[in-house]
PDB file of C-alpha atoms in Angstrom:
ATOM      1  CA  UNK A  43     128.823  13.427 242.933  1.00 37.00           C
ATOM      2  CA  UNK A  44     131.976  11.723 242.052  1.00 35.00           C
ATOM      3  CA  UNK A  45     131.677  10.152 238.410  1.00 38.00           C
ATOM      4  CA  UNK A  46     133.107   6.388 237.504  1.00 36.00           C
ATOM      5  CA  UNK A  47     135.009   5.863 234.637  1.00 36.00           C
ATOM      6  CA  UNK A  48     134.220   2.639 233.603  1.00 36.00           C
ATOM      7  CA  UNK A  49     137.272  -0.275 233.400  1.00 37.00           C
ATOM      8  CA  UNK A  50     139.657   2.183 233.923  1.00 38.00           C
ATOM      9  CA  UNK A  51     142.505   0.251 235.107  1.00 40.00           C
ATOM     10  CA  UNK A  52     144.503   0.368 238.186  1.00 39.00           C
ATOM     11  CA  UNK A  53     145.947   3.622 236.644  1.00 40.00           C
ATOM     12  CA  UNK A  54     142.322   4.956 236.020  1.00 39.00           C
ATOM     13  CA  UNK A  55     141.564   3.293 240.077  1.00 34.00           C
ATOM     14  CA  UNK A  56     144.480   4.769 241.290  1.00 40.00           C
ATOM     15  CA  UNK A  57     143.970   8.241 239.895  1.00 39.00           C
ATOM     16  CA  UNK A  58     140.518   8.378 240.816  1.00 35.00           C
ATOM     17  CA  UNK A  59     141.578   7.852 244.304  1.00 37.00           C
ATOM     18  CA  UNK A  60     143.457  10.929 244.816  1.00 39.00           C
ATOM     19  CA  UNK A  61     141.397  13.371 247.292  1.00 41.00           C
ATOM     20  CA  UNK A  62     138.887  11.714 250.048  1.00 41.00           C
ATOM     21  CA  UNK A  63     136.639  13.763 251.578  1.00 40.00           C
ATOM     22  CA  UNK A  64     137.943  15.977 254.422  1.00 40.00           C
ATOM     23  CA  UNK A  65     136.575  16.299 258.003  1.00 37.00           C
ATOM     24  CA  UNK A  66     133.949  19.050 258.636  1.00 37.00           C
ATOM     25  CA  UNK A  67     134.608  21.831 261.389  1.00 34.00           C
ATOM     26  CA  UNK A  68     137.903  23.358 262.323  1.00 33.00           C
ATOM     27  CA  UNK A  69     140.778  21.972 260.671  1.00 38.00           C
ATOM     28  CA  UNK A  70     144.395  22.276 260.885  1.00 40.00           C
ATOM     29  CA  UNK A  71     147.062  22.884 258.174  1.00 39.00           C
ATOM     30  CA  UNK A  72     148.003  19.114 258.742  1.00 40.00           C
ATOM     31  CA  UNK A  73     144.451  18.373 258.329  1.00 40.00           C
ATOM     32  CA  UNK A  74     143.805  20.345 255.014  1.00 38.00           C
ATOM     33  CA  UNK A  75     146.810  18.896 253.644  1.00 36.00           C
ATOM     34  CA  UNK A  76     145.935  15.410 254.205  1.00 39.00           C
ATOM     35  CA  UNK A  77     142.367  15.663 252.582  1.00 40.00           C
ATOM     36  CA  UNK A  78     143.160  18.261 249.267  1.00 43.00           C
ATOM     37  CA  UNK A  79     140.879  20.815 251.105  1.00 43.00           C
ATOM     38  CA  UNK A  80     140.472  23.368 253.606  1.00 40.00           C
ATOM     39  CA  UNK A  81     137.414  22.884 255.905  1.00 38.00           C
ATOM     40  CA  UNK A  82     138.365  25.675 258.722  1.00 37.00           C
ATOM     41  CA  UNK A  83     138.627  28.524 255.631  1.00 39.00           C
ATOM     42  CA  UNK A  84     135.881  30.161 255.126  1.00 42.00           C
ATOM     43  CA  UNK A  85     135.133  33.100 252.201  1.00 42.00           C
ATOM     44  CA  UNK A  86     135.185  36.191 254.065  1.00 42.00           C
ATOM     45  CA  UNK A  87     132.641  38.836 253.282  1.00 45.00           C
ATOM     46  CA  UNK A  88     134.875  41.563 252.214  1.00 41.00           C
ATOM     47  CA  UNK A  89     136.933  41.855 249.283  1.00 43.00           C
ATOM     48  CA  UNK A  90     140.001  43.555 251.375  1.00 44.00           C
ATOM     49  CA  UNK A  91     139.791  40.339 253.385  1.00 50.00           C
ATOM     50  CA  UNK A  92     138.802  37.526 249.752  1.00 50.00           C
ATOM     51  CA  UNK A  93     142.359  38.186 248.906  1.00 57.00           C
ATOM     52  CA  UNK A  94     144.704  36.843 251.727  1.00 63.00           C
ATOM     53  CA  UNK A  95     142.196  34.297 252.314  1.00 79.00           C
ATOM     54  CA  UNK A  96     141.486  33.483 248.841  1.00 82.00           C
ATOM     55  CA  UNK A  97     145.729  32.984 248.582  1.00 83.00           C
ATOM     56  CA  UNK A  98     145.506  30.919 251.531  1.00 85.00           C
ATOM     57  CA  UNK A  99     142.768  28.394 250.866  1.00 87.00           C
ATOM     58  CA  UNK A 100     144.308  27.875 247.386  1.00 88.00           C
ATOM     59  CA  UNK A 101     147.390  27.097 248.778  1.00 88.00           C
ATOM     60  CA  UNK A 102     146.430  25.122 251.229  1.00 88.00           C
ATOM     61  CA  UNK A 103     144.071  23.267 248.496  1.00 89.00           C
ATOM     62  CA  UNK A 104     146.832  23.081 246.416  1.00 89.00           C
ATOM     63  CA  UNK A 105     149.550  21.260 248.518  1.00 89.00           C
ATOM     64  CA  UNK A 106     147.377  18.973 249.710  1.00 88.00           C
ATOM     65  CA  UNK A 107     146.077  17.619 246.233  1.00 86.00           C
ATOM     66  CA  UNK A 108     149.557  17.501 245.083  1.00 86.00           C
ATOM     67  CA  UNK A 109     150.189  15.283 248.152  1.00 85.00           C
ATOM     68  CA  UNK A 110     147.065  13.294 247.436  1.00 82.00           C
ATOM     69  CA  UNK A 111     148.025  12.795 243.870  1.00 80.00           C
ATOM     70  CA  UNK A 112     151.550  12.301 244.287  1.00 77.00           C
ATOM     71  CA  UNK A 113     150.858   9.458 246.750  1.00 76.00           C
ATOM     72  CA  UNK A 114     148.349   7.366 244.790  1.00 71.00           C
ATOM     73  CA  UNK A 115     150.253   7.974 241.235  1.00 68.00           C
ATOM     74  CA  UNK A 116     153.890   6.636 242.228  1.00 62.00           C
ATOM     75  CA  UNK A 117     151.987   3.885 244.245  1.00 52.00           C
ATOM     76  CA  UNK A 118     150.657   2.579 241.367  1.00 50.00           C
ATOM     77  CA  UNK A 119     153.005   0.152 239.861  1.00 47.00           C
ATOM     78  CA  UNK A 120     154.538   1.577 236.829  1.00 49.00           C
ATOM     79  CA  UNK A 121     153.056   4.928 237.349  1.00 44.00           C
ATOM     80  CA  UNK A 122     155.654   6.510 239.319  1.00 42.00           C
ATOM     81  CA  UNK A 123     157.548   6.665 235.578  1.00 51.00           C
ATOM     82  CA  UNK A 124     154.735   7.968 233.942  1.00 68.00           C
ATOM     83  CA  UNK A 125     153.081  10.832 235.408  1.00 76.00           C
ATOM     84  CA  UNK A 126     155.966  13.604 236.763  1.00 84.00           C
ATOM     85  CA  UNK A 127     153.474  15.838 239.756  1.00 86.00           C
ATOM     86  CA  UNK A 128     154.874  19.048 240.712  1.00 87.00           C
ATOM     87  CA  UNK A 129     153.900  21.768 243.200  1.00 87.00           C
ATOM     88  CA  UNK A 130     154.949  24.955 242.397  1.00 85.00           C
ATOM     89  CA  UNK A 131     154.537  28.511 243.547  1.00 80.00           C
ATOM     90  CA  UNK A 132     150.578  29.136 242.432  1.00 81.00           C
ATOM     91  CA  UNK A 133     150.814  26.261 240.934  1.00 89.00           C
ATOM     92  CA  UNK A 134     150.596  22.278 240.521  1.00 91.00           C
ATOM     93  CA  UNK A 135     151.577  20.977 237.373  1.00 90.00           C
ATOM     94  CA  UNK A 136     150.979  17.500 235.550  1.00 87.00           C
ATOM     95  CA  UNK A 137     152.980  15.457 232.756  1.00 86.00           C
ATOM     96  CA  UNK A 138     152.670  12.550 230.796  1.00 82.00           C
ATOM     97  CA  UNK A 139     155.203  11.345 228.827  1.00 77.00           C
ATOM     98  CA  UNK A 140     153.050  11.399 226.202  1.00 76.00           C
ATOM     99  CA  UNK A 141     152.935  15.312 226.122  1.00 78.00           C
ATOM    100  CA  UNK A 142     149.512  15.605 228.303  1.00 80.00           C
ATOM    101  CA  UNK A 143     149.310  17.931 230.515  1.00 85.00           C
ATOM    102  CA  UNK A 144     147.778  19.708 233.637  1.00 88.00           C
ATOM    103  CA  UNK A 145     148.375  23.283 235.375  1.00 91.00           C
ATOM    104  CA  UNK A 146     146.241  24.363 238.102  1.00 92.00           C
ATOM    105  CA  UNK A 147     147.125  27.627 238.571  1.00 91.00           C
ATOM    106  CA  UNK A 148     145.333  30.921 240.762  1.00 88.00           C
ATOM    107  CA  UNK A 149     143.082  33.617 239.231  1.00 79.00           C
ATOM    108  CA  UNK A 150     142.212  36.739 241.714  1.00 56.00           C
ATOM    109  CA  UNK A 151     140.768  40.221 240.538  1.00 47.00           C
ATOM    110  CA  UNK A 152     143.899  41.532 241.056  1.00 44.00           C
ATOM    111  CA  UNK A 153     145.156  39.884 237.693  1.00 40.00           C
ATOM    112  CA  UNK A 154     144.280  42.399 234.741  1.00 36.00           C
ATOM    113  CA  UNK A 155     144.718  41.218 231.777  1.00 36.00           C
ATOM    114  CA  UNK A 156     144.179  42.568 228.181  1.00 35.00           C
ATOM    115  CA  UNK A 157     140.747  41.026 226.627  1.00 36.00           C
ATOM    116  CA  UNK A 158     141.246  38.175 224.744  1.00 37.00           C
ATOM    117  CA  UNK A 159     138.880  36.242 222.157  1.00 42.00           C
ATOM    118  CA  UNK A 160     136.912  33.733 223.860  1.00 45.00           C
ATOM    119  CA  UNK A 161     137.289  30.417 221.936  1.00 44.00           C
ATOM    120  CA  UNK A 162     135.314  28.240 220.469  1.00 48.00           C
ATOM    121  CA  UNK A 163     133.166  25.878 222.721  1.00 46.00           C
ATOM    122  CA  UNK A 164     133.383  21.946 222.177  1.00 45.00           C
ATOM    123  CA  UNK A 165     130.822  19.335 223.108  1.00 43.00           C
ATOM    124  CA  UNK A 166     131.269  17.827 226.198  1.00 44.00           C
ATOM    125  CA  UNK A 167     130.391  18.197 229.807  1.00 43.00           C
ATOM    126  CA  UNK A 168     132.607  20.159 232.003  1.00 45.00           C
ATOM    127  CA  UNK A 169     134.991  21.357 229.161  1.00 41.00           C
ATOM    128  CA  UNK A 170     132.027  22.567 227.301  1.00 40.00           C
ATOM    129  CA  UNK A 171     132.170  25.581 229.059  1.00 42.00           C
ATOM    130  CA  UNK A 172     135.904  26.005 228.747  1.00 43.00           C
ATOM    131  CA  UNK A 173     136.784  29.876 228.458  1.00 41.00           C
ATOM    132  CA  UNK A 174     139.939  32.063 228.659  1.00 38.00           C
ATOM    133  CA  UNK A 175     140.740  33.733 231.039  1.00 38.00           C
ATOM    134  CA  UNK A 176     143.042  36.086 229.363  1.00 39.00           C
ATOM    135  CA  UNK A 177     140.873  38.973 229.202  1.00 41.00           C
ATOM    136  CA  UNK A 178     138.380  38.753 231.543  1.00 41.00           C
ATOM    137  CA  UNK A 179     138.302  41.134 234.402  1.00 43.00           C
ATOM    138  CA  UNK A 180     136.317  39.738 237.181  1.00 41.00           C
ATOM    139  CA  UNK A 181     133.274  41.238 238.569  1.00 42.00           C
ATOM    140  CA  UNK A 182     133.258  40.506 241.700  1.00 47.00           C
ATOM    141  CA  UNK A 183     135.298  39.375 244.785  1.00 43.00           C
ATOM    142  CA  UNK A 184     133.520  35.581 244.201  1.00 45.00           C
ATOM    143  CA  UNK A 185     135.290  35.214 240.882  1.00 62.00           C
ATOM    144  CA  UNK A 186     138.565  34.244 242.408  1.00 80.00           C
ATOM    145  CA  UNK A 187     139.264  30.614 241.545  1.00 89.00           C
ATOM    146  CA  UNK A 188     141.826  27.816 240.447  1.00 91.00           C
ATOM    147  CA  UNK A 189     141.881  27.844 236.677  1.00 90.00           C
ATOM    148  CA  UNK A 190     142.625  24.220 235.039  1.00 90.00           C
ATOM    149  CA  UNK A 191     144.735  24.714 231.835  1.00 88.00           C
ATOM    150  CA  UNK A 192     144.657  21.225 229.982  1.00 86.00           C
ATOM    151  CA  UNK A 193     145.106  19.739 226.364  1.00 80.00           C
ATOM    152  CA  UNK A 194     143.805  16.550 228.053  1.00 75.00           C
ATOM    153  CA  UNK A 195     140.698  16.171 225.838  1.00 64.00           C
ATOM    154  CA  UNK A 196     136.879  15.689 227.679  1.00 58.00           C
ATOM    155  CA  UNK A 197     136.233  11.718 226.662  1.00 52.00           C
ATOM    156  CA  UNK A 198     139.137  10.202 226.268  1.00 54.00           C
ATOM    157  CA  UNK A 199     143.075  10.903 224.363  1.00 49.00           C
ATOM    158  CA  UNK A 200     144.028  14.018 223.759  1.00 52.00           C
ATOM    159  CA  UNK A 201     143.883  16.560 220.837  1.00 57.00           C
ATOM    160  CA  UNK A 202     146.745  19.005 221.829  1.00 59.00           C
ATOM    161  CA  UNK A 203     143.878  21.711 222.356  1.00 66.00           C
ATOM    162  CA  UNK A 204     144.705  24.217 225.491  1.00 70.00           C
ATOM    163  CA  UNK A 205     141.833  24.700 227.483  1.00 74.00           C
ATOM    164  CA  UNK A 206     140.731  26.772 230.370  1.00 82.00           C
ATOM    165  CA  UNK A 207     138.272  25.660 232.974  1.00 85.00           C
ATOM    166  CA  UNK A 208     137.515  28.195 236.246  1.00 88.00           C
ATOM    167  CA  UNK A 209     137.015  26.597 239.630  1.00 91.00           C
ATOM    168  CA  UNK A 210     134.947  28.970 242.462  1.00 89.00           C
ATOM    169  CA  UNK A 211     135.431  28.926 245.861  1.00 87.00           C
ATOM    170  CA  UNK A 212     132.021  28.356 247.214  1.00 85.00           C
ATOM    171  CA  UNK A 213     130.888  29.203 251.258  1.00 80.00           C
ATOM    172  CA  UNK A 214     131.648  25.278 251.842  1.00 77.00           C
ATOM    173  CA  UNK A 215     134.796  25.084 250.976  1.00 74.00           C
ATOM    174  CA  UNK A 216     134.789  23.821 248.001  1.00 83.00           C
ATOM    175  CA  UNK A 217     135.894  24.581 244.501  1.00 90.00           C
ATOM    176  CA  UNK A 218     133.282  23.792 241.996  1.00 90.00           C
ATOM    177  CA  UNK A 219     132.315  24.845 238.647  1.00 87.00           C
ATOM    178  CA  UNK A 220     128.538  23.907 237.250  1.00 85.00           C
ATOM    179  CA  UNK A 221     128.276  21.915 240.217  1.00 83.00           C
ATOM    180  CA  UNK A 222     131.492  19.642 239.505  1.00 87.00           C
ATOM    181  CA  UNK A 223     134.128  20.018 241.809  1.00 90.00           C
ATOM    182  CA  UNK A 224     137.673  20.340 240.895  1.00 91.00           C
ATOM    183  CA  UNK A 225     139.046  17.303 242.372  1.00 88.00           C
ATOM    184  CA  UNK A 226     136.529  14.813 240.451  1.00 88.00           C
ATOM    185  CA  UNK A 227     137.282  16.665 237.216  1.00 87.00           C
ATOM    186  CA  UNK A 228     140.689  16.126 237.225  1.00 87.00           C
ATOM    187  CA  UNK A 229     140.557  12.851 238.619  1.00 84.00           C
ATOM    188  CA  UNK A 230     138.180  11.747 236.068  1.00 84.00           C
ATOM    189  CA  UNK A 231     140.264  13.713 233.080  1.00 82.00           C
ATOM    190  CA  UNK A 232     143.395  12.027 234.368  1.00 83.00           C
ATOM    191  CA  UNK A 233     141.623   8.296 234.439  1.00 82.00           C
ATOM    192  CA  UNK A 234     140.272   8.488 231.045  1.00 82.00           C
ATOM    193  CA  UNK A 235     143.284   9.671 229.026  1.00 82.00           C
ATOM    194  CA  UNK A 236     145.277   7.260 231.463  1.00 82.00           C
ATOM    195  CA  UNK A 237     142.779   4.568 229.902  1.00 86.00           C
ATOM    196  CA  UNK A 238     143.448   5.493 226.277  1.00 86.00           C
ATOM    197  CA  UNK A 239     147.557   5.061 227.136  1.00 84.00           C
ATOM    198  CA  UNK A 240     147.082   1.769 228.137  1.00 87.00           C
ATOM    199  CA  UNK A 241     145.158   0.604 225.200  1.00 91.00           C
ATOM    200  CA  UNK A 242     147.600   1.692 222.774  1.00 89.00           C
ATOM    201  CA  UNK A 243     150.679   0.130 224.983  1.00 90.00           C
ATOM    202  CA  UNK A 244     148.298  -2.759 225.142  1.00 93.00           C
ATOM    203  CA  UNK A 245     148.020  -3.082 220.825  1.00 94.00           C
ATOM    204  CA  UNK A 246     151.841  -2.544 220.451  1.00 94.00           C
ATOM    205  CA  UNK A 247     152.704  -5.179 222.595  1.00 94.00           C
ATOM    206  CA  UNK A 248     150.387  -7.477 221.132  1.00 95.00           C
ATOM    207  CA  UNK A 249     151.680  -6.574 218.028  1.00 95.00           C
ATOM    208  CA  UNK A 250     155.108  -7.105 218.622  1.00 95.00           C
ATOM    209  CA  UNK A 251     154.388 -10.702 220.444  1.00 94.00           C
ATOM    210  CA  UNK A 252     152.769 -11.926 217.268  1.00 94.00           C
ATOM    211  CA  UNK A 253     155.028 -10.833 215.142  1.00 94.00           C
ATOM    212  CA  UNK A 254     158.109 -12.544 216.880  1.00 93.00           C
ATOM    213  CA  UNK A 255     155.765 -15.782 217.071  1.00 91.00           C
ATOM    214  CA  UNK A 256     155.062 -15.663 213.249  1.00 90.00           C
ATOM    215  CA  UNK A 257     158.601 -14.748 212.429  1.00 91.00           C
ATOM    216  CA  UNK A 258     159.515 -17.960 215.138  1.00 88.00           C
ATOM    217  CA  UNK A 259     157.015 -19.740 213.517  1.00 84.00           C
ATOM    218  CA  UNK A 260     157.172 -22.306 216.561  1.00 80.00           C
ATOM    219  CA  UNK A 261     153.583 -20.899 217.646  1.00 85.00           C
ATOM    220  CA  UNK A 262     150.543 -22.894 219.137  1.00 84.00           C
ATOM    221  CA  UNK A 263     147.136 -23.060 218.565  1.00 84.00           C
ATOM    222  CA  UNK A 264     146.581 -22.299 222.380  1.00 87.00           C
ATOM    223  CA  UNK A 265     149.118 -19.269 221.444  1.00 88.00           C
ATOM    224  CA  UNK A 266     146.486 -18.146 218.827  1.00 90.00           C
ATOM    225  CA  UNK A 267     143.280 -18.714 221.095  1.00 90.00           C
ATOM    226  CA  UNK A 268     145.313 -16.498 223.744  1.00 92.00           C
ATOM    227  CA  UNK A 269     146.008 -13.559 221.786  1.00 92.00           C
ATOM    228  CA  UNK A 270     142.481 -14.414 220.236  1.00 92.00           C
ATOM    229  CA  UNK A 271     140.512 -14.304 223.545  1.00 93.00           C
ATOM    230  CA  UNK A 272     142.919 -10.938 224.232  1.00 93.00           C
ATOM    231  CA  UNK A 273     141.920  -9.045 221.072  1.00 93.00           C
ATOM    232  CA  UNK A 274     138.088 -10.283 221.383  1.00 92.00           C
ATOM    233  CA  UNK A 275     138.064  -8.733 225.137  1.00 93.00           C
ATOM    234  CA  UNK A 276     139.481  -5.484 223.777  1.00 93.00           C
ATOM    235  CA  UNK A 277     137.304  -5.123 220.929  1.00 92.00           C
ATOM    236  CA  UNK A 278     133.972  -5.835 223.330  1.00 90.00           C
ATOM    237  CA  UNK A 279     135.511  -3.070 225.598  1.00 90.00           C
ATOM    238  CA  UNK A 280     135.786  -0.626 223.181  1.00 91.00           C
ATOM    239  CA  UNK A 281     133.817  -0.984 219.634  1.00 88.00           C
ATOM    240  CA  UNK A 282     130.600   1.902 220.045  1.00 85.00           C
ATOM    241  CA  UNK A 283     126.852   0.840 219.759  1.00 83.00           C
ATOM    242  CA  UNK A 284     127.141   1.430 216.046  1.00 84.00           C
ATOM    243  CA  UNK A 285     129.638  -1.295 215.952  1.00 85.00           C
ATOM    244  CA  UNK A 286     132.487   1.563 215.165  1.00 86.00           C
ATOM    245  CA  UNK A 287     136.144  -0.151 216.698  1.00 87.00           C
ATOM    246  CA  UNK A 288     136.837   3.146 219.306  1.00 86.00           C
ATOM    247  CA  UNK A 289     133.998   4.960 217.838  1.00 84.00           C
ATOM    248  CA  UNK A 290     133.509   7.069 221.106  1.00 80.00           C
ATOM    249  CA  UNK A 291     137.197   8.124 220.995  1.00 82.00           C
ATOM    250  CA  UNK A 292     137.113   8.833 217.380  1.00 81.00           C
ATOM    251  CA  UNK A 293     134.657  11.319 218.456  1.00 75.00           C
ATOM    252  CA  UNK A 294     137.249  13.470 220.386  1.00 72.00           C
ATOM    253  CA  UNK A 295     140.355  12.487 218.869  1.00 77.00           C
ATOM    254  CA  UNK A 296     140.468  11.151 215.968  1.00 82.00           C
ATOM    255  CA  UNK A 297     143.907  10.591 215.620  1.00 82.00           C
ATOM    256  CA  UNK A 298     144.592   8.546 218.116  1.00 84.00           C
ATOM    257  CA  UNK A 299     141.480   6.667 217.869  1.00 87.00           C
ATOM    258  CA  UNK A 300     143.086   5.763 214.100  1.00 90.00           C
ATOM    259  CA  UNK A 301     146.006   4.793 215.267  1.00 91.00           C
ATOM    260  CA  UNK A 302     144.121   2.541 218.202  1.00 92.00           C
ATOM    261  CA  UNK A 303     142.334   1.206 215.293  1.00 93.00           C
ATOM    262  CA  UNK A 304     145.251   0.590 212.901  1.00 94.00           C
ATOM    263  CA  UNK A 305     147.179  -1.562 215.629  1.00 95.00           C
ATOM    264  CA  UNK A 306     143.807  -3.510 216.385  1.00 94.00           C
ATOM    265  CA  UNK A 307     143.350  -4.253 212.641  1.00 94.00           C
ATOM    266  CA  UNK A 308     146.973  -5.519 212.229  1.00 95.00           C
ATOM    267  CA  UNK A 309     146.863  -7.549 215.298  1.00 95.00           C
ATOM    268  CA  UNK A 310     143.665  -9.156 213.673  1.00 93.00           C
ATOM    269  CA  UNK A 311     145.118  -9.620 210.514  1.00 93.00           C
ATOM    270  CA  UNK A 312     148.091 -10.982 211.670  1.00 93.00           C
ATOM    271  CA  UNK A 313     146.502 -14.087 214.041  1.00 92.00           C
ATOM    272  CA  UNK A 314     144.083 -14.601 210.848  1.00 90.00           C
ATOM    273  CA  UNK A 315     147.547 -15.395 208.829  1.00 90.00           C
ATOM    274  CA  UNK A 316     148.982 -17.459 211.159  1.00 89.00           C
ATOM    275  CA  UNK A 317     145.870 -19.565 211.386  1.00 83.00           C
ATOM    276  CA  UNK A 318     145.476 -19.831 207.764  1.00 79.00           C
ATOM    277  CA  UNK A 319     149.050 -20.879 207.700  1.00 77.00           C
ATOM    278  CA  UNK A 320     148.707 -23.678 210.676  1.00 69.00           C
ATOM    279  CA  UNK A 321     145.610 -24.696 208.475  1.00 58.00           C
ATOM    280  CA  UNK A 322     147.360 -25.024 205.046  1.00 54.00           C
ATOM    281  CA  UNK A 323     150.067 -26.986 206.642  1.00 50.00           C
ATOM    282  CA  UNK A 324     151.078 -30.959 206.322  1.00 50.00           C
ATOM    283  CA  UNK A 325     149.672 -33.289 208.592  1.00 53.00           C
ATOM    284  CA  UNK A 326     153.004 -34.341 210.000  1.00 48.00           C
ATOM    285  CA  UNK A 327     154.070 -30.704 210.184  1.00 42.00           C
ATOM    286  CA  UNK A 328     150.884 -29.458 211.818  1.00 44.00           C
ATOM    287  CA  UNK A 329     151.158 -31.421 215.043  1.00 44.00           C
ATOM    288  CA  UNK A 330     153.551 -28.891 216.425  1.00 40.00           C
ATOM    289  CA  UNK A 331     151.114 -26.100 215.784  1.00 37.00           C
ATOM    290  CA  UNK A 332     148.781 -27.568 218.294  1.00 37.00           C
TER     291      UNK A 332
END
């Protein structure tokens, strides 16, 4: 199951694109790093044995998603700026510049930990089940997994919220929680806030491009059916079925879905002004303003 995110963008394409699937049988280290899994490792049935192999799936898992990632994000124009990917030891860490991030780090019953408060659970689908890790002693040798630590929230934006989402090695080789595997869930994560970013570069750019035409005052009126037709396809893209401007965002962040809104209302209120003002002109001075 790998789940769209709808009008993503290249970024949203491009980060979606990260792990294809990998080839079945016996596999070499090349292979499992060139496909962000390990087909030849298997979970042994002892837990003297879960360990090594446990460590070495993971890492294999783990390099080859970071290569995966790393690939498509700087070949995305632009992105290579945006999104720092590092592979570290247990670890592959994400950044955005605008303070999102994403560790994937290793959890084995060898980690004891004191107990720690589970938190409270938030509506959505995979990160509904979020839980810490902290204090939780694993049961059995199965429990081993990648954990995904994240403020990236479930829909879109994010809320600066830490989260913790537990990955299992299952007997095909994949790691899955709730049936989701781990490469679609970040991929998906990663699209969506990737989305929201490019909305919000989208309204200050707009922004600024009207205001240097109104302080110009030299403008069109194909300049205002441009920017027009632009803010009409943004608002069809995102106003909710209760006619609510980013009312599905608002939902899991509201702050940036107020600031999304903010820019979209001054961008509107701006091109209203400047026809008003084209309108209200003289006839011989009007000409120029179309």
């Amino acid at each position: 199951m790998v789940r769209q995110a709808s009008q993503g963008g290249q970024a949203g394409v491009q980060g979606r694109s990260v792990h294809d699937g990998g080839s079945q049988g016996r596999a070499t280290e090349e292979e499992a790093l060139s496909s962000g899994r390990a087909p030849s490792s298997r979970p042994p049935d002892t837990p003297s044995q879960y360990t090594e192999e446990f460590d070495k799936v993971a890492d294999l898992y783990l390099g080859g998603l970071w290569s995966k990632m790393e690939a498509a994000l700087h070949g995305a124009e632009g992105e290579g700026k945006r999104v720092d990917v590092q592979l570290e030891h247990d670890a592959m860490k994400l950044s955005l510049p605008d303070g999102g991030k994403i560790t994937i780090t290793k959890a084995s019953p060898h980690c004891r930990r004191k107990p720690a408060p589970a938190p409270a659970q938030k509506p959505g689908s995979a990160w509904r089940h979020r839980q810490s890790l902290q204090g939780a002693e694993p049961r059995d040798p199965g429990s081993q997994s990648l954990v995904v630590h994240s403020n990236l929230h479930d829909f879109y934006g994010s809320d600066g919220t830490d989260s913790e989402v537990p990955f299992r090695l299952q007997r095909d080789k994949t790691w899955e929680m709730d049936g989701e595997e781990l490469h679609e869930f970040i991929e998906d994560g990663l699209a969506k806030h990737l989305k929201v970013q490019s909305l919000l570069n989208t309204l200050n750019v707009l922004k600024r491009r009207l205001n240097q035409l109104q302080r110009e005052g030299l403008y069109t009126k194909e300049d205002l059916e441009h920017h027009k037709h632009v803010l009409d396809d943004i608002d069809a893209r995102w106003r909710d079925e209760e006619g609510t401007f980013a009312g599905r965002l608002a939902a899991a962040d509201p702050k940036t879905a107020g600031l999304c809104s903010r820019l979209f209302n001054e961008c509107f209120d701006l091109l209203e002004g400047m026809h008003h003002t084209t309108a209200e002109m003289p006839e011989d001075l009007r000409g120029m303003h179309k």
